[in-house]
Amino acid sequence: MSDRFEISADPARLDRALVHRWLSGDAYWALGRSREQQERAFDHSLNFGAYDRATGDQVAYARIVTDRATFAWLCDVYVDPAARGLGLGTGLVAAIRDQLEPLGLRRILLATADAHGVYEKLGFRALENPGQWMALGKQ
């Protein structure tokens, strides 16, 4: 990732309307997500934004759901189409990983249909025993 971008976990910097538009209109996992749902997600997660240093505009987003002690789930990773191909997604996830490292989490999970290579570069691997995991709700 170039020095062109800055990563921040300051929730006051988030462009909530923009992130909602990105996710509910373009992200396959969140299509149609209501603004109310997105606001609850913001309020109960650690939120990270990537910002263009020259303009201050938000160009990427990701959030972490965590107990801050043993477990975290990385989700809603989104890079604006105009900023893709610049290493921003990898840089954003690396910054999040590094910020969480002092917490001593046992594991950080994520789900992806199409970005395995991005996450593998950062140390993520397929679950060794996926048969141990279960889910409640829509799949």
C-alpha positions as a Python dict, from the first residue, in 0.01 Angstrom:
ca = {
    (1, 'M'): (0, 0, 0),
    (2, 'S'): (136, 340, -89),
    (3, 'D'): (175, 636, 145),
    (4, 'R'): (-118, 784, -43),
    (5, 'F'): (-358, 629, 211),
    (6, 'E'): (-404, 651, 585),
    (7, 'I'): (-576, 385, 797),
    (8, 'S'): (-774, 501, 1099),
    (9, 'A'): (-995, 339, 1362),
    (10, 'D'): (-1141, 676, 1462),
    (11, 'P'): (-1519, 625, 1438),
    (12, 'A'): (-1574, 1000, 1397),
    (13, 'R'): (-1395, 991, 1060),
    (14, 'L'): (-1624, 729, 905),
    (15, 'D'): (-1851, 839, 625),
    (16, 'R'): (-2139, 620, 742),
    (17, 'A'): (-2367, 707, 452),
    (18, 'L'): (-2096, 620, 200),
    (19, 'V'): (-2015, 289, 369),
    (20, 'H'): (-2383, 197, 378),
    (21, 'R'): (-2416, 279, 7),
    (22, 'W'): (-2109, 68, -75),
    (23, 'L'): (-2221, -233, 124),
    (24, 'S'): (-2595, -233, 60),
    (25, 'G'): (-2557, -158, -310),
    (26, 'D'): (-2239, -332, -422),
    (27, 'A'): (-2114, -592, -170),
    (28, 'Y'): (-2255, -938, -246),
    (29, 'W'): (-2270, -1028, 125),
    (30, 'A'): (-2462, -715, 230),
    (31, 'L'): (-2690, -630, -63),
    (32, 'G'): (-3006, -466, 63),
    (33, 'R'): (-2878, -422, 420),
    (34, 'S'): (-3089, -152, 579),
    (35, 'R'): (-2939, 169, 709),
    (36, 'E'): (-3071, 80, 1056),
    (37, 'Q'): (-2888, -255, 1047),
    (38, 'Q'): (-2572, -85, 928),
    (39, 'E'): (-2590, 174, 1206),
    (40, 'R'): (-2617, -105, 1468),
    (41, 'A'): (-2320, -278, 1306),
    (42, 'F'): (-2115, 44, 1324),
    (43, 'D'): (-2210, 103, 1685),
    (44, 'H'): (-2118, -246, 1807),
    (45, 'S'): (-1796, -304, 1613),
    (46, 'L'): (-1443, -175, 1578),
    (47, 'N'): (-1454, 19, 1252),
    (48, 'F'): (-1160, 96, 1026),
    (49, 'G'): (-1146, 336, 737),
    (50, 'A'): (-883, 407, 475),
    (51, 'Y'): (-857, 767, 363),
    (52, 'D'): (-687, 939, 72),
    (53, 'R'): (-428, 1167, 235),
    (54, 'A'): (-461, 1429, -41),
    (55, 'T'): (-837, 1469, -25),
    (56, 'G'): (-937, 1316, 308),
    (57, 'D'): (-1199, 1108, 126),
    (58, 'Q'): (-1277, 763, 260),
    (59, 'V'): (-1177, 497, 7),
    (60, 'A'): (-1214, 170, 203),
    (61, 'Y'): (-1381, 20, 508),
    (62, 'A'): (-1366, -288, 730),
    (63, 'R'): (-1499, -382, 1069),
    (64, 'I'): (-1419, -623, 1348),
    (65, 'V'): (-1667, -790, 1581),
    (66, 'T'): (-1475, -897, 1890),
    (67, 'D'): (-1476, -960, 2264),
    (68, 'R'): (-1125, -804, 2266),
    (69, 'A'): (-993, -1103, 2460),
    (70, 'T'): (-1017, -1430, 2267),
    (71, 'F'): (-1198, -1396, 1934),
    (72, 'A'): (-1263, -1162, 1643),
    (73, 'W'): (-1452, -1177, 1316),
    (74, 'L'): (-1328, -960, 1029),
    (75, 'C'): (-1613, -853, 804),
    (76, 'D'): (-1745, -594, 561),
    (77, 'V'): (-1406, -536, 398),
    (78, 'Y'): (-1474, -306, 103),
    (79, 'V'): (-1249, -97, -122),
    (80, 'D'): (-1399, 170, -346),
    (81, 'P'): (-1375, 51, -709),
    (82, 'A'): (-1167, 358, -804),
    (83, 'A'): (-903, 261, -543),
    (84, 'R'): (-879, -111, -622),
    (85, 'G'): (-558, -264, -751),
    (86, 'L'): (-336, -42, -537),
    (87, 'G'): (-282, -285, -248),
    (88, 'L'): (-527, -98, -31),
    (89, 'G'): (-732, -402, 75),
    (90, 'T'): (-419, -587, 180),
    (91, 'G'): (-287, -280, 359),
    (92, 'L'): (-614, -225, 542),
    (93, 'V'): (-637, -584, 664),
    (94, 'A'): (-267, -583, 764),
    (95, 'A'): (-322, -267, 969),
    (96, 'I'): (-623, -426, 1140),
    (97, 'R'): (-429, -746, 1211),
    (98, 'D'): (-143, -544, 1358),
    (99, 'Q'): (-374, -332, 1574),
    (100, 'L'): (-544, -644, 1714),
    (101, 'E'): (-217, -830, 1779),
    (102, 'P'): (-159, -686, 2131),
    (103, 'L'): (-499, -821, 2240),
    (104, 'G'): (-366, -1178, 2220),
    (105, 'L'): (-673, -1309, 2041),
    (106, 'R'): (-682, -1684, 1990),
    (107, 'R'): (-826, -1648, 1642),
    (108, 'I'): (-959, -1403, 1387),
    (109, 'L'): (-1208, -1549, 1143),
    (110, 'L'): (-1351, -1423, 818),
    (111, 'A'): (-1558, -1552, 531),
    (112, 'T'): (-1497, -1472, 166),
    (113, 'A'): (-1623, -1601, -164),
    (114, 'D'): (-1361, -1439, -384),
    (115, 'A'): (-1063, -1284, -201),
    (116, 'H'): (-877, -1583, -58),
    (117, 'G'): (-546, -1469, -208),
    (118, 'V'): (-562, -1131, -36),
    (119, 'Y'): (-610, -1289, 305),
    (120, 'E'): (-360, -1571, 252),
    (121, 'K'): (-86, -1308, 195),
    (122, 'L'): (-157, -1193, 550),
    (123, 'G'): (-147, -1533, 715),
    (124, 'F'): (-511, -1642, 700),
    (125, 'R'): (-567, -2010, 619),
    (126, 'A'): (-868, -2234, 557),
    (127, 'L'): (-1004, -2392, 874),
    (128, 'E'): (-829, -2719, 958),
    (129, 'N'): (-1149, -2874, 1089),
    (130, 'P'): (-1443, -2692, 933),
    (131, 'G'): (-1670, -2976, 1046),
    (132, 'Q'): (-1628, -2852, 1403),
    (133, 'W'): (-1793, -2520, 1321),
    (134, 'M'): (-2167, -2469, 1314),
    (135, 'A'): (-2391, -2179, 1227),
    (136, 'L'): (-2736, -2065, 1332),
    (137, 'G'): (-2937, -1860, 1087),
    (138, 'K'): (-2914, -1792, 716),
    (139, 'Q'): (-2626, -1954, 535),
}
